[in-house]
């Protein structure tokens, strides 16, 4: 057996540029999934490619205890871009590691042990983060995990959350917009309520911005849009344009009490260089602004379609289209008939997470494609 775990798609990808992926047979696809939000700056952004080339020629790796410029720059950049003073930066290699560190830091900095997480949440696949992930399918074969330490609450229900948080709680972990769970933005007042009840009990509030961060929702961080600052914010996916990196941003009181933690590849010079160039492009090209504008246009156009759609949800270029057929059938038709690649979020939601360099004409293309794929068959033939 060669590769396992991932099921392979019948399209071999050879190259990418901007919002376009090109298959080995030359077919061009519009990338509306950005491989799970990993390419905010578009495929092979020239500045990112140059930064990687230059760093590769200088130094690929040295252990984290020796300062290197690209890592030092990234610490400073992330600290400066962090919301409301949570400027202490821990670098790692994936989203699940960023969340695992967040849960560990919350435990070492508080007197509590319990973790409060939301139903439908996705936080990763290590033992700790998988415990805080909702979907039983992902967990069952590996149990027992930390289930005794985790309490799940209904996402969006402030009262249920307030009742679950007490002096025994180390952390509340929430996605400001649930991604994997079906694109569900936090309802008004929910994150504020989370902020208040965690503050009152000296609990760490963790926002998992692994999917919502790096400009995706129209703000650099989704929590900026809600006006709520957590104690710990985790990011990954798009931070280095697809190279493996995660980051855990912490408030002083969490960082000062963080217990021993480490990782061989933390702040790897090559990946740090890619992250610096990515963040520069996101800020200099105002990609959050573009996400807000083109995303707003896309959602309006989708909502105006006269085809069977149950709901259009999201912020910026994090969009969920809840359909009446199975999402996987819709995705197959989009790819094979319209050369549009997108993602599912559960059985009935088509998830759109395109590169943030997207233009209105790309949005038009996906709207036209969805209109055709979702049109009742008899109508589409007439
Ligand atoms: C993808 C994702 C993760 C896990 O990130 P990995 O890099 O796959 O480990 C965690 N939380 C959220 C919200 C995600 O979207």
PDB file of C-alpha atoms in Angstrom, residues 155-159 161-162 165 172 174 176 185-200 205 207 222-230:
ATOM      1  CA  UNK A 155     -22.800  26.908  20.024  1.00  0.00           C
ATOM      2  CA  UNK A 156     -24.484  30.308  20.242  1.00  0.00           C
ATOM      3  CA  UNK A 157     -26.375  29.701  23.507  1.00  0.00           C
ATOM      4  CA  UNK A 158     -24.882  32.224  25.964  1.00  0.00           C
ATOM      5  CA  UNK A 159     -26.814  30.936  28.981  1.00  0.00           C
ATOM      6  CA  UNK A 161     -22.050  28.641  28.219  1.00  0.00           C
ATOM      7  CA  UNK A 162     -22.322  30.787  31.359  1.00  0.00           C
ATOM      8  CA  UNK A 165     -18.007  27.917  33.125  1.00  0.00           C
ATOM      9  CA  UNK A 172     -13.307  28.007  26.882  1.00  0.00           C
ATOM     10  CA  UNK A 174     -14.499  28.631  20.443  1.00  0.00           C
ATOM     11  CA  UNK A 176     -15.655  32.838  16.062  1.00  0.00           C
ATOM     12  CA  UNK A 185     -21.016  32.687  12.572  1.00  0.00           C
ATOM     13  CA  UNK A 186     -21.302  33.425  16.301  1.00  0.00           C
ATOM     14  CA  UNK A 187     -24.652  35.148  16.923  1.00  0.00           C
ATOM     15  CA  UNK A 188     -24.644  38.722  18.245  1.00  0.00           C
ATOM     16  CA  UNK A 189     -23.587  38.946  21.893  1.00  0.00           C
ATOM     17  CA  UNK A 190     -22.275  35.374  22.149  1.00  0.00           C
ATOM     18  CA  UNK A 191     -18.543  36.092  22.114  1.00  0.00           C
ATOM     19  CA  UNK A 192     -19.094  39.055  24.474  1.00  0.00           C
ATOM     20  CA  UNK A 193     -20.864  36.703  26.881  1.00  0.00           C
ATOM     21  CA  UNK A 194     -17.953  34.259  26.581  1.00  0.00           C
ATOM     22  CA  UNK A 195     -15.539  37.104  27.362  1.00  0.00           C
ATOM     23  CA  UNK A 196     -17.502  38.154  30.444  1.00  0.00           C
ATOM     24  CA  UNK A 197     -17.987  34.747  32.036  1.00  0.00           C
ATOM     25  CA  UNK A 198     -14.351  33.723  31.477  1.00  0.00           C
ATOM     26  CA  UNK A 199     -13.086  36.976  32.961  1.00  0.00           C
ATOM     27  CA  UNK A 200     -15.280  36.537  36.023  1.00  0.00           C
ATOM     28  CA  UNK A 205     -10.768  32.390  26.562  1.00  0.00           C
ATOM     29  CA  UNK A 207     -10.404  31.730  19.962  1.00  0.00           C
ATOM     30  CA  UNK A 222     -12.524  37.452  12.903  1.00  0.00           C
ATOM     31  CA  UNK A 223     -12.564  38.558  16.552  1.00  0.00           C
ATOM     32  CA  UNK A 224     -11.653  42.106  15.407  1.00  0.00           C
ATOM     33  CA  UNK A 225     -14.979  42.165  13.592  1.00  0.00           C
ATOM     34  CA  UNK A 226     -16.785  41.122  16.775  1.00  0.00           C
ATOM     35  CA  UNK A 227     -14.828  43.553  18.945  1.00  0.00           C
ATOM     36  CA  UNK A 228     -13.896  40.829  21.454  1.00  0.00           C
ATOM     37  CA  UNK A 229     -10.294  39.997  22.390  1.00  0.00           C
ATOM     38  CA  UNK A 230      -9.509  36.515  23.743  1.00  0.00           C
TER      39      UNK A 230
END
